[in-house]
PDB file of C-alpha atoms in Angstrom:
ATOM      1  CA  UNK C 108       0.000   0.000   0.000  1.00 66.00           C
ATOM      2  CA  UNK C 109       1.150   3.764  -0.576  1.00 77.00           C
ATOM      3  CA  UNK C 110       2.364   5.852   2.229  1.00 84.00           C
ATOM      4  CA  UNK C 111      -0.469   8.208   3.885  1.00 85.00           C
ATOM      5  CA  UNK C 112      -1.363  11.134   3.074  1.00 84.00           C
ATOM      6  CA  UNK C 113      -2.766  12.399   5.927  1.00 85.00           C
ATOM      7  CA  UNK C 114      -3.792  11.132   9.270  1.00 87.00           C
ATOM      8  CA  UNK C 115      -6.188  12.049  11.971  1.00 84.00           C
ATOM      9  CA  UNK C 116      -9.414  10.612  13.744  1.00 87.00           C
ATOM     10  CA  UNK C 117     -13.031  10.492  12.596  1.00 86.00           C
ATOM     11  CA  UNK C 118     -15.417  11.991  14.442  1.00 83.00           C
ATOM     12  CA  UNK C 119     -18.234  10.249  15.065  1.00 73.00           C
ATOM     13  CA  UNK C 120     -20.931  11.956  17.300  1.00 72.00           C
ATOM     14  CA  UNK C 121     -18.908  11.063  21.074  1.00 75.00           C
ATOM     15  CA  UNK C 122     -16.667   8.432  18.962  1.00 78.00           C
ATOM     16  CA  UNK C 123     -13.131   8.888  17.851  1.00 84.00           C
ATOM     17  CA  UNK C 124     -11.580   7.010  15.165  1.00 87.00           C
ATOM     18  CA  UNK C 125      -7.714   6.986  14.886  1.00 88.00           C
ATOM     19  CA  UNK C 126      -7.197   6.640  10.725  1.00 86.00           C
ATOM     20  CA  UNK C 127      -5.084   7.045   8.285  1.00 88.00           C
ATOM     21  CA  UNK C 128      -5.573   8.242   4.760  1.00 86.00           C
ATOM     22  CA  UNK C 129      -4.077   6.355   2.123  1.00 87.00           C
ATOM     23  CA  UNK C 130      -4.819   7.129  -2.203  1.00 86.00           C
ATOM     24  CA  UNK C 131      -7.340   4.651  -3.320  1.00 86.00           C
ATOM     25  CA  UNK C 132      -5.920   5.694  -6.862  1.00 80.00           C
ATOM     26  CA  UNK C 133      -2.693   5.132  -8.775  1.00 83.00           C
ATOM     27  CA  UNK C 134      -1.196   7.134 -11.858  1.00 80.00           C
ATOM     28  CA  UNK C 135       0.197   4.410 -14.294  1.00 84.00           C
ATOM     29  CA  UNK C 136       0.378   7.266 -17.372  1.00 83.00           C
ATOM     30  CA  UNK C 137       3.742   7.463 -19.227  1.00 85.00           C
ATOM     31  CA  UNK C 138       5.508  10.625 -18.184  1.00 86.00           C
ATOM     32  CA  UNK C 139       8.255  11.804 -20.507  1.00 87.00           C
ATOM     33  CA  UNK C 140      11.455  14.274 -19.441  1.00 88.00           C
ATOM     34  CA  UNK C 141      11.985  17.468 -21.777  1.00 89.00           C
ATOM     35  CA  UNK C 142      15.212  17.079 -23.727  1.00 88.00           C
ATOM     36  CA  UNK C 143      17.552  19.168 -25.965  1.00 88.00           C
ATOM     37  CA  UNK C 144      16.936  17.066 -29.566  1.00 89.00           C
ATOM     38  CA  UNK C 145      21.125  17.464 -30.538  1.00 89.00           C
ATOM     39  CA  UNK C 146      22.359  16.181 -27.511  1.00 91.00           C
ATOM     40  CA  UNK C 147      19.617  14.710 -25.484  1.00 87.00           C
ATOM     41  CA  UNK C 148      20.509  17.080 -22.182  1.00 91.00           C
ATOM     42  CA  UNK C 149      17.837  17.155 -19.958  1.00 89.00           C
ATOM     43  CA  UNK C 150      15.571  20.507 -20.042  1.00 88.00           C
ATOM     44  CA  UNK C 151      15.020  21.441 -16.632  1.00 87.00           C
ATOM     45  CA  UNK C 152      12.245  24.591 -15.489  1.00 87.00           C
ATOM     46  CA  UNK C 153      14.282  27.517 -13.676  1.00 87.00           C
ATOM     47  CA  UNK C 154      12.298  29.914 -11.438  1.00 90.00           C
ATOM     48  CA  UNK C 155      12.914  33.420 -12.662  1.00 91.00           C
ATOM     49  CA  UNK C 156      12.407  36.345 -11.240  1.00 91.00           C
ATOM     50  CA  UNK C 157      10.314  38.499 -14.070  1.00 87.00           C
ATOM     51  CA  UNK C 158      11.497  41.769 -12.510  1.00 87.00           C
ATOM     52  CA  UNK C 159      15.321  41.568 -12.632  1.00 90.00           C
ATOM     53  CA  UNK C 160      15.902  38.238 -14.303  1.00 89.00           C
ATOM     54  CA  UNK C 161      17.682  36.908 -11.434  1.00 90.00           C
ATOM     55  CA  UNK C 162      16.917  33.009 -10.682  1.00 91.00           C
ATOM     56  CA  UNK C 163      15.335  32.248  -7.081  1.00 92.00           C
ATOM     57  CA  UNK C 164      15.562  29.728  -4.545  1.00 90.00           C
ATOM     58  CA  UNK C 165      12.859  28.053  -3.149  1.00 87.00           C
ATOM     59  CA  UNK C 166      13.471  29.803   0.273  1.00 88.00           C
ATOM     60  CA  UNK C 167      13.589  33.112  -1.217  1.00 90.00           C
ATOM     61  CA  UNK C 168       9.906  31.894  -3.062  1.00 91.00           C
ATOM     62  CA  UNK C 169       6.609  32.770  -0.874  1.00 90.00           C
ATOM     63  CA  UNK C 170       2.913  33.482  -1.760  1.00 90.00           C
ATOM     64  CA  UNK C 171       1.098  36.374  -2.868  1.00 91.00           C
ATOM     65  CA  UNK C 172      -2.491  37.105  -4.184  1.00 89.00           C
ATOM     66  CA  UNK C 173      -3.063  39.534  -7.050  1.00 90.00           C
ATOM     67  CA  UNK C 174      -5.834  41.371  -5.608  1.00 89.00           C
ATOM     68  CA  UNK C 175      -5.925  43.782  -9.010  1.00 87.00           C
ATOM     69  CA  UNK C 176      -3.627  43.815 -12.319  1.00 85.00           C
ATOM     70  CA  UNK C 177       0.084  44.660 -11.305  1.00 83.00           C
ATOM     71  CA  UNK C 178      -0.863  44.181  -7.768  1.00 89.00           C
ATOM     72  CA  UNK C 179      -0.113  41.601  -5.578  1.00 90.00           C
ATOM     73  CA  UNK C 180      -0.148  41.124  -1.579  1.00 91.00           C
ATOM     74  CA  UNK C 181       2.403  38.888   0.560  1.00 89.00           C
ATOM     75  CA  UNK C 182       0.853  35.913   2.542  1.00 88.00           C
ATOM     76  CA  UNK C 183       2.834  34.056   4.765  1.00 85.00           C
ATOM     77  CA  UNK C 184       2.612  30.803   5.864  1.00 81.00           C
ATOM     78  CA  UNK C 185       2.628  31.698   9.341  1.00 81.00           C
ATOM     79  CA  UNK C 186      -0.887  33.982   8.449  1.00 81.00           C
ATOM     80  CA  UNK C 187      -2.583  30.917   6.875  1.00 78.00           C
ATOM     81  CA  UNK C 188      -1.587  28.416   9.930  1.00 74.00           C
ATOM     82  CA  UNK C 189      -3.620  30.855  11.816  1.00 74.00           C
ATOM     83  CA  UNK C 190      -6.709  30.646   9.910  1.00 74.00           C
ATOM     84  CA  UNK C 191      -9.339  28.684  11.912  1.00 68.00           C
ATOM     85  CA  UNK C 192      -9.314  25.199  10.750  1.00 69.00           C
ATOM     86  CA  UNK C 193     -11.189  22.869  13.221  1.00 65.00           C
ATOM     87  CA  UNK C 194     -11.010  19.988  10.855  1.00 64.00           C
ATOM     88  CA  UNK C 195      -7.240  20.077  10.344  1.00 68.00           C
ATOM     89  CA  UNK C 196      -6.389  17.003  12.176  1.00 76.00           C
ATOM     90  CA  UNK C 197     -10.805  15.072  12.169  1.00 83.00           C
ATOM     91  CA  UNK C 198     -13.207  13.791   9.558  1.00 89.00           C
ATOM     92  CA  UNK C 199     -15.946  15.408  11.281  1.00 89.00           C
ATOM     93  CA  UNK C 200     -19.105  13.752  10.304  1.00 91.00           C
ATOM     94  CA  UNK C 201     -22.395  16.126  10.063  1.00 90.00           C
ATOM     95  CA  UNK C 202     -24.770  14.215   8.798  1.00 92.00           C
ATOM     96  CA  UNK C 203     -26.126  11.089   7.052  1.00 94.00           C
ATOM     97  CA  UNK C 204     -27.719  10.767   3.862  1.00 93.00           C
ATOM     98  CA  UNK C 205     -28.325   7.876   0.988  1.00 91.00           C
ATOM     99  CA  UNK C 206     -25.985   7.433  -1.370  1.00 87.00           C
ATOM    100  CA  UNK C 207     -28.241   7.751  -4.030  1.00 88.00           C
ATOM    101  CA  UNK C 208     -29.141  11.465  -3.379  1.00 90.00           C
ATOM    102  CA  UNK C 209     -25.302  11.957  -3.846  1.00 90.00           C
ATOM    103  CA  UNK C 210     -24.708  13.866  -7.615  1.00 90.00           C
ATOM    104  CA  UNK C 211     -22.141  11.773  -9.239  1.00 89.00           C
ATOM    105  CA  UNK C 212     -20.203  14.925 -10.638  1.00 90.00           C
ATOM    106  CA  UNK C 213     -19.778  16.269  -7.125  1.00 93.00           C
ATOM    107  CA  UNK C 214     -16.693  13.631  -6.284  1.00 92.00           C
ATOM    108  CA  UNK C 215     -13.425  13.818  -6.695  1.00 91.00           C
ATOM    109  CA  UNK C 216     -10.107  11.891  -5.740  1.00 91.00           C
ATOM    110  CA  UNK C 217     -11.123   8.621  -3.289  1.00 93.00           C
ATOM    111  CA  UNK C 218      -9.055   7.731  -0.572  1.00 94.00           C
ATOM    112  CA  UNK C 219      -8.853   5.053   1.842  1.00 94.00           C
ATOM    113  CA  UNK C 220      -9.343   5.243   5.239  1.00 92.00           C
ATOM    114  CA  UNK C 221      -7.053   2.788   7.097  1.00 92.00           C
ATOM    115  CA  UNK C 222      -7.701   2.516  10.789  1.00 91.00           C
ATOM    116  CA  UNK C 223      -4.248   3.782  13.236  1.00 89.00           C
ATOM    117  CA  UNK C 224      -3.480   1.149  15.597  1.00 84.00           C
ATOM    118  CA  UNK C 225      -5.694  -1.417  17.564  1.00 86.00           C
ATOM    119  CA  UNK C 226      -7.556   1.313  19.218  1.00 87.00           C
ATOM    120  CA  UNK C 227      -9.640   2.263  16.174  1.00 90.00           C
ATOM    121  CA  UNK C 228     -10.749  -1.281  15.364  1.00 90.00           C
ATOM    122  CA  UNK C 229     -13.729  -1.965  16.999  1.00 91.00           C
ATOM    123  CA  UNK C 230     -15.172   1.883  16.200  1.00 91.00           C
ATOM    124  CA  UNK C 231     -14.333   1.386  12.870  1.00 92.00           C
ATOM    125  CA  UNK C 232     -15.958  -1.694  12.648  1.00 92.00           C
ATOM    126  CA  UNK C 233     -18.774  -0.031  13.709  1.00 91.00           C
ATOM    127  CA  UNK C 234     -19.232   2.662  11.417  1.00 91.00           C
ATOM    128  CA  UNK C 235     -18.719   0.368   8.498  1.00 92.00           C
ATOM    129  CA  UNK C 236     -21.088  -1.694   9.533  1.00 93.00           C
ATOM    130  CA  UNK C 237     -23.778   0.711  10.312  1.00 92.00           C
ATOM    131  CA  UNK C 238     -23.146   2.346   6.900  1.00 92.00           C
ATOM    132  CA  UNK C 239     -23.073  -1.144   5.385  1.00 91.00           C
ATOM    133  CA  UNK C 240     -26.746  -1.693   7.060  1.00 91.00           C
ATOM    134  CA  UNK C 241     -28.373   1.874   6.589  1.00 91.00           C
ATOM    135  CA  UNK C 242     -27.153   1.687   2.676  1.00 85.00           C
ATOM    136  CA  UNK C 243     -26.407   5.750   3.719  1.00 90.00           C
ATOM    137  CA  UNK C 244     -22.996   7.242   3.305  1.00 92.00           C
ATOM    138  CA  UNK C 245     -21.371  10.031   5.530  1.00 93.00           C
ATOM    139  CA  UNK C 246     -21.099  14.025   4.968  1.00 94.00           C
ATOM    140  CA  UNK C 247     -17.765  15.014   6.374  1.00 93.00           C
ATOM    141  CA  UNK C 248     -16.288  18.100   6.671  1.00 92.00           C
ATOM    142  CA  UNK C 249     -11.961  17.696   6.970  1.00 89.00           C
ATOM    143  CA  UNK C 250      -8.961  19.704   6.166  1.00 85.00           C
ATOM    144  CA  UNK C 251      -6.354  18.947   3.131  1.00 83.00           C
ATOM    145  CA  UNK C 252      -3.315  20.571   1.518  1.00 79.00           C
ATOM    146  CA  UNK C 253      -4.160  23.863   3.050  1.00 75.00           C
ATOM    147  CA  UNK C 254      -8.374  23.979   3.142  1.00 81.00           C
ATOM    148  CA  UNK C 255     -11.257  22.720   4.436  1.00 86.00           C
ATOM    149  CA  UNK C 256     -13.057  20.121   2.217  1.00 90.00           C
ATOM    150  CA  UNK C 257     -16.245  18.084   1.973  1.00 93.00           C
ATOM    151  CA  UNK C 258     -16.370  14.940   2.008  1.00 94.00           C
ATOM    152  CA  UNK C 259     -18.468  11.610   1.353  1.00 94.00           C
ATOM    153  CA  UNK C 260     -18.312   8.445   3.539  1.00 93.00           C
ATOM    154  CA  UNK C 261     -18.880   4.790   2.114  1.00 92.00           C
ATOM    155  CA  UNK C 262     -17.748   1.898   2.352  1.00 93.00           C
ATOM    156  CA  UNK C 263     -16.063  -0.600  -0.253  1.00 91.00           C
ATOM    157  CA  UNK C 264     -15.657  -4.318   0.623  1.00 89.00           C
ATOM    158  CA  UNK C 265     -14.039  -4.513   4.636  1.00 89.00           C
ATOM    159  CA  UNK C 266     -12.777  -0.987   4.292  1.00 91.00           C
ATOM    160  CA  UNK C 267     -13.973   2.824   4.337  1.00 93.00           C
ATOM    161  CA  UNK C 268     -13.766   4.953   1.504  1.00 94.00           C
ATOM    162  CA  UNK C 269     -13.464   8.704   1.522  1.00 94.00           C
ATOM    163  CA  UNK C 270     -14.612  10.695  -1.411  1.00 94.00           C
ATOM    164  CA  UNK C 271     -13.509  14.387  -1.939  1.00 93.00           C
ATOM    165  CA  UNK C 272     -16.394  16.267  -2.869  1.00 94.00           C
ATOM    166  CA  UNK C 273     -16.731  19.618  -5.061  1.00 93.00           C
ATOM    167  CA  UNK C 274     -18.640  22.186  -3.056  1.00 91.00           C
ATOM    168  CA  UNK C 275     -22.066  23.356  -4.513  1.00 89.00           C
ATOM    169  CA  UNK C 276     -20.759  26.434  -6.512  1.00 90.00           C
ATOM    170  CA  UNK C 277     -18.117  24.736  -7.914  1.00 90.00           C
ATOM    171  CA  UNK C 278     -20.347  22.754  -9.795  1.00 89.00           C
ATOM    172  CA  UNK C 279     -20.489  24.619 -13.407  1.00 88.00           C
ATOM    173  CA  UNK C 280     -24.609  24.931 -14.896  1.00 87.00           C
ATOM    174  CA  UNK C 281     -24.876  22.753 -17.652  1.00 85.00           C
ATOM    175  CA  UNK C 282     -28.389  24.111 -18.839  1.00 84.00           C
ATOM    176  CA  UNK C 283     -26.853  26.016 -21.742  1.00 81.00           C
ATOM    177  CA  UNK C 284     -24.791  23.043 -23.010  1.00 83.00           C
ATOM    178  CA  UNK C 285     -28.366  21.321 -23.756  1.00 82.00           C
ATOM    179  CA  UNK C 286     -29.035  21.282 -27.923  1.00 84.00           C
ATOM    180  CA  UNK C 287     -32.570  22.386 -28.933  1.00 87.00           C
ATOM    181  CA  UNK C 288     -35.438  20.587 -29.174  1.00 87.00           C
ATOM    182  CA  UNK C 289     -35.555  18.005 -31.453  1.00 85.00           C
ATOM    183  CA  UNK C 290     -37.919  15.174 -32.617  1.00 88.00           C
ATOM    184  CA  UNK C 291     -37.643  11.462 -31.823  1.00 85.00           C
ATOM    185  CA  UNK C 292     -39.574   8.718 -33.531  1.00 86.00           C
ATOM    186  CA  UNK C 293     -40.503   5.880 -30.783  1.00 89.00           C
ATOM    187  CA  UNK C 294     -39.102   3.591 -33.026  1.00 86.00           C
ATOM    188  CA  UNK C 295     -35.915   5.487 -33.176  1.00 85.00           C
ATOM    189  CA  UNK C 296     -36.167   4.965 -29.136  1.00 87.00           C
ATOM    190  CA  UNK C 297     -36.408   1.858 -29.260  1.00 88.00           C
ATOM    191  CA  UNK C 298     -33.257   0.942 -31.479  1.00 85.00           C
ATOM    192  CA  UNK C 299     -31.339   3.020 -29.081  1.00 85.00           C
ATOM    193  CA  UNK C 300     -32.432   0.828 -26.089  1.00 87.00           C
ATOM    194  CA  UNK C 301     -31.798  -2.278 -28.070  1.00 85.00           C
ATOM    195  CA  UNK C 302     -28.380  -1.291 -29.103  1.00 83.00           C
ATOM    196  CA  UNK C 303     -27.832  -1.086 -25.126  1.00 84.00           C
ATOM    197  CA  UNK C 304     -28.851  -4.040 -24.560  1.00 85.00           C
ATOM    198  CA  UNK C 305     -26.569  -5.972 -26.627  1.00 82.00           C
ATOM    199  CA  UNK C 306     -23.488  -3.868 -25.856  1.00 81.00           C
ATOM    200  CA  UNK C 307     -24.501  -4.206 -21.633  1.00 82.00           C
ATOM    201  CA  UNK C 308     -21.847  -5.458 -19.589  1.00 82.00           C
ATOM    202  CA  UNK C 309     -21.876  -6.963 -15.893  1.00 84.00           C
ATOM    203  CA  UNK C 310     -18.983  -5.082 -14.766  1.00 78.00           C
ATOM    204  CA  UNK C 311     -15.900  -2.909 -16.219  1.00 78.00           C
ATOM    205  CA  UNK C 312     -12.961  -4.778 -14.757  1.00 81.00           C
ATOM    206  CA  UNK C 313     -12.108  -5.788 -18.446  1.00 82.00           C
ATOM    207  CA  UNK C 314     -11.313  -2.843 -19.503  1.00 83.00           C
ATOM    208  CA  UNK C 315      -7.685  -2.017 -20.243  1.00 85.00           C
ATOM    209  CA  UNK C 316      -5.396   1.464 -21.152  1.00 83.00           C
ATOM    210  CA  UNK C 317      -4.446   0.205 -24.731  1.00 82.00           C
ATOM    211  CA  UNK C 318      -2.967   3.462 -25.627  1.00 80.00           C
ATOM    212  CA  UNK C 319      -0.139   3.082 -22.492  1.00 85.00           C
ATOM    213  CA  UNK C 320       0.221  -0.629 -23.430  1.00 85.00           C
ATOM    214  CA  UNK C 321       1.326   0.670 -27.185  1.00 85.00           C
ATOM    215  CA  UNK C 322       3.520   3.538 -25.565  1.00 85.00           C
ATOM    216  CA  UNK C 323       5.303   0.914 -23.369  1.00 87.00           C
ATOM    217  CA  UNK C 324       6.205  -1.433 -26.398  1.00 87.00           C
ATOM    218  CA  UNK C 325       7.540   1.372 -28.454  1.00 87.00           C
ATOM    219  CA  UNK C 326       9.954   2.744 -25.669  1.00 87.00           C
ATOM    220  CA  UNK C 327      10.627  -1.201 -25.161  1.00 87.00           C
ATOM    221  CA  UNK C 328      11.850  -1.455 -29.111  1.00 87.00           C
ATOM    222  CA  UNK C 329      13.390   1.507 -28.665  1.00 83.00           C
ATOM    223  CA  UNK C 330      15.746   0.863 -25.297  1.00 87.00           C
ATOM    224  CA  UNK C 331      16.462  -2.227 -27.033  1.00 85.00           C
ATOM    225  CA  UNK C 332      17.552  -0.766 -30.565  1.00 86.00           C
ATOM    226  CA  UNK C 333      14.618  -2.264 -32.264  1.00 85.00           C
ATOM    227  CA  UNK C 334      12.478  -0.601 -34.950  1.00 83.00           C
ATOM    228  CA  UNK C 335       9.123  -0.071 -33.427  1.00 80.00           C
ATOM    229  CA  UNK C 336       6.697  -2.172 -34.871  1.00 80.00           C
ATOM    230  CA  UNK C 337       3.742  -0.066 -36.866  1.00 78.00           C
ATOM    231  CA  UNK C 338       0.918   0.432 -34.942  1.00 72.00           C
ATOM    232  CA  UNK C 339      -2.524  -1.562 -36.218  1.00 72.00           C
ATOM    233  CA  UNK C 340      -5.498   1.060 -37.324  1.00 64.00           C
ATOM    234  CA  UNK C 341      -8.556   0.026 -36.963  1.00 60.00           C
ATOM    235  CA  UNK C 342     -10.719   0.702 -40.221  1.00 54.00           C
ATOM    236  CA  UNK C 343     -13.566   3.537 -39.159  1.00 55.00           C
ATOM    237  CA  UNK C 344     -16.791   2.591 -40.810  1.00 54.00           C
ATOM    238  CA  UNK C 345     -18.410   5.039 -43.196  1.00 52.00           C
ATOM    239  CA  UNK C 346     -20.390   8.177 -42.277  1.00 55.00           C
ATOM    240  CA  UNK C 347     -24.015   7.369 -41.947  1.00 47.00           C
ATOM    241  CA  UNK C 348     -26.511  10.154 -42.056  1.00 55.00           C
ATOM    242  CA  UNK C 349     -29.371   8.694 -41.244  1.00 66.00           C
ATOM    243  CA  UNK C 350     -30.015   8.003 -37.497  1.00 65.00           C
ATOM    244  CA  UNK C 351     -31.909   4.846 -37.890  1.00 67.00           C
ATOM    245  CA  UNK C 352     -29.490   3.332 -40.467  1.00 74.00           C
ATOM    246  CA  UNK C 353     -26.941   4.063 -37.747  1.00 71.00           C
ATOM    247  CA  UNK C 354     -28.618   2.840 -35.250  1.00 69.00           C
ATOM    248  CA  UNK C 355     -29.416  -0.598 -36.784  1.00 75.00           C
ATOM    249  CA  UNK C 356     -25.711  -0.990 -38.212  1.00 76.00           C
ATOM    250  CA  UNK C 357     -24.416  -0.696 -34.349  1.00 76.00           C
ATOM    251  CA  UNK C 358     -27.158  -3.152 -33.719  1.00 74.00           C
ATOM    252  CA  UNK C 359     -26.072  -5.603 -36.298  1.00 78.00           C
ATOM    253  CA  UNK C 360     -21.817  -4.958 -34.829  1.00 76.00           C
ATOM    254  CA  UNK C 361     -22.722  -5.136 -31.098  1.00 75.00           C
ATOM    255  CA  UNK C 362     -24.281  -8.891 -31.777  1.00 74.00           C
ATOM    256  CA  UNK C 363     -21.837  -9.627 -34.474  1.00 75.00           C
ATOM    257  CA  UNK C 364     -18.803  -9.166 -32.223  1.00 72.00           C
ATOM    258  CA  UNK C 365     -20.849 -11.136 -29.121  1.00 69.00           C
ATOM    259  CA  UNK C 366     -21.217 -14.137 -31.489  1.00 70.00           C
ATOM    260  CA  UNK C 367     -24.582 -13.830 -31.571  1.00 64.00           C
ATOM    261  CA  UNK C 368     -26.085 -14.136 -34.988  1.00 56.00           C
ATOM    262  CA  UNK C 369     -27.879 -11.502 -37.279  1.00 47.00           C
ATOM    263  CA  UNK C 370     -31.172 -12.466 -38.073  1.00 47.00           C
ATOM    264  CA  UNK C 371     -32.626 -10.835 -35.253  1.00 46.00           C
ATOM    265  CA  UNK C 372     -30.938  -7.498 -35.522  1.00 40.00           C
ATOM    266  CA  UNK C 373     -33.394  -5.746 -37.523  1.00 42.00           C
ATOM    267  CA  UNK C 374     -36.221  -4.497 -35.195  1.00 42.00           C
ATOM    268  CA  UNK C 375     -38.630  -1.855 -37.285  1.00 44.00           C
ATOM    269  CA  UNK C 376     -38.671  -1.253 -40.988  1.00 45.00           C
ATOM    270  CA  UNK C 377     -37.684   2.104 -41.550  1.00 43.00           C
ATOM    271  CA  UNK C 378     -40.259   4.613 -40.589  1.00 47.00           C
ATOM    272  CA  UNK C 379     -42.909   5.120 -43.453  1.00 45.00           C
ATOM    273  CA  UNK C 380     -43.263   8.769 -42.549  1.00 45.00           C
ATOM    274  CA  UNK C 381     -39.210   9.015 -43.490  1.00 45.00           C
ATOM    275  CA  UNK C 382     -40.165   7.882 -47.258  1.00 43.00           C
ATOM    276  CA  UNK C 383     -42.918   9.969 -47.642  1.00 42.00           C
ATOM    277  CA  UNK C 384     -40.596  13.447 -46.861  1.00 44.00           C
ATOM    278  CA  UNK C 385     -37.936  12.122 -49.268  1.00 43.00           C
ATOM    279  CA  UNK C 386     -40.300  11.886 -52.130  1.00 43.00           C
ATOM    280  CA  UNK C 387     -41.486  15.664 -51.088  1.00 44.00           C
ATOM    281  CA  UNK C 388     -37.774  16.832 -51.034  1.00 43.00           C
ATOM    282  CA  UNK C 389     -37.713  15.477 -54.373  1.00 45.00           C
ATOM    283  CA  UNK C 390     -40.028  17.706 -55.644  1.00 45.00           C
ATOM    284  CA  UNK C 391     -38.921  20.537 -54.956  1.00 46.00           C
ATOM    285  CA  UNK C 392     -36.194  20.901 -57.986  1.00 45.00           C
ATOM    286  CA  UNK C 393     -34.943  24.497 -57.053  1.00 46.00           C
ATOM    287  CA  UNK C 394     -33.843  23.659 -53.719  1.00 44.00           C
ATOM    288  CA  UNK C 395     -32.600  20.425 -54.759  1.00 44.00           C
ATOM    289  CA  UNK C 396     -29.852  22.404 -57.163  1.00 43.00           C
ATOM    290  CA  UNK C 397     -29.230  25.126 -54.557  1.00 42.00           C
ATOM    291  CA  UNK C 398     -28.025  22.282 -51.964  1.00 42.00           C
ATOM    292  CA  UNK C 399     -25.945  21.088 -54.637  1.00 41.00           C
ATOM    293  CA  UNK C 400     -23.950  23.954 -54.274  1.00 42.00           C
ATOM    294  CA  UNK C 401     -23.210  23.330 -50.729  1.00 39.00           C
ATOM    295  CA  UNK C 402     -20.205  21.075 -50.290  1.00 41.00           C
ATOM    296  CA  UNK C 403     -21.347  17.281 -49.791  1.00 40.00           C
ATOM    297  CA  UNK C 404     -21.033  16.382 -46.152  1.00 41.00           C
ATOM    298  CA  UNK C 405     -21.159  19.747 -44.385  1.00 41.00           C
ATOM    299  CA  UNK C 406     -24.623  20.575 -44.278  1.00 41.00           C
ATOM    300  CA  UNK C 407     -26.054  17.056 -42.530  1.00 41.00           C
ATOM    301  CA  UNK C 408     -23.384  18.002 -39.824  1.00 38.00           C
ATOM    302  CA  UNK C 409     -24.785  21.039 -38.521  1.00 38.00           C
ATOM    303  CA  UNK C 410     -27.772  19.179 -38.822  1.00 37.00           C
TER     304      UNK C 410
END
């Protein structure tokens, strides 16, 4: 297990829980060094002074706010560890609620909790258990890196989980991002849900970073004087316009590649009421030379 990143006590109504905080998370992304192409130096960031070029030191470094353009204040770390910060060292629990209620986008990073010493094991216990039994999870207030944070409770297998939650306004709107109002056939609907179906999983534990498994081989060929094998593309299957055509080709894939076979793919006959405009469009011979104008391909996008 990682080293903790924190430890402290949960506060639970009268009961204190000794914990410790460990990531629940690990980075496995490729991270690449900055070189100099001729002679493959390493490129290293120097902390400049903007105002008389000099570099800096990290003791002669400190932190300022720009309260207005070209104006900054000083504030020392001595100031902030003076702030009131009754969390810094407790989870402090403040309520309970289900997890359901709980708006997926408000969580962050996850962390476990890992109880400190023999002390916390039968109180810890406890709470996971209760949680376990209520199916609710835990609002917690606690201190991180400098500020007070909110937090969500739960529990995952024999151990606690803490979730880092975003506070209410830091939760963008998303009401603009919504397209306008369009029309859906039920039909269409329905292909949608079907296409679900066939593509629905029981868990995601099969997934795998194939990008980072690539990226590993190459630097492999290439620590070992090899020439990298060329990568195999995938062919991208032609652009289909029509929603229902692409709906029913996905159809016909997601039971192709599970095996299954394709006689039962094909759900609905194409809508009638879809015929009956493209004979209207037809008619209309005018518009039907000014589209031809338009570039192929760009006006069904905006679409």
């Amino acid at each position: 297990m990682p080293s903790a990143v924190w430890s402290g006590a949960i506060s639970f109504g009268l009961v204190t829980i000794p914990i410790r905080l460990l990531p629940a998370t690990e980075d496995h992304s490729i991270h690449f060094r900055r070189v100099h192409l001729e002679d493959m130096g390493l490129v290293r960031n120097r902390k400049i002074c903007e105002i008389d070029g000099e570099e800096v030191t990290s003791d002669e470094i400190g932190k300022g706010y720009e309260v207005e353009k070209d104006k900054i204040i000083p504030i020392s770390d001595d100031e902030l560890a003076d702030m009131p910060l009754p969390t810094a060292k407790a989870i402090d629990v403040v309520a309970f609620v289900d997890r359901d209620t709980i708006d997926q986008i408000r969580l962050g990073d996850t962390y476990y909790l890992e109880a400190a010493g023999e002390v916390a094991a039968k109180p810890y216990t406890l709470l996971r258990k209760a949680l376990e039994r209520s199916s609710k999870a835990a609002i917690a207030k606690y201190a991180l890196r400098g500020r007070e944070r909110l937090g969500l409770l739960s529990v995952k297998e024999n151990a606690m989980v803490l979730h880092q939650m975003h506070w209410p306004d830091e939760v963008r709107d998303p009401s603009e991002l919504a397209p306008a109002p369009v029309e859906l056939d039920e039909s269409e609907i329905e292909r949608a849900l079907m296409l679900m179906d066939t593509m629905e999983l029981d868990g995601v534990s099969g997934f795998r970073d194939t990008y980072t498994d690539a990226v590993e081989k190459l630097i492999q060929a290439k620590a070992e004087g090899k020439t990298p094998a060329a990568p195999k593309s995938e062919a991208k299957p032609g652009r289909v316009v029509d929603l229902m055509s692409a709906l029913e080709q996905s159809v016909q894939q997601a039971k192709k590649s599970r095996g299954e076979t394709g006689e039962h793919a094909t759900v609905h006959d194409m809508p009638t009421r879809k015929k009956t405009t493209a004979k209207k469009t037809t008619k209309k011979a005018p518009a039907k030379k000014t589209a031809k104008k338009t570039p192929s391909g760009r006006k069904p996008r905006s679409a």
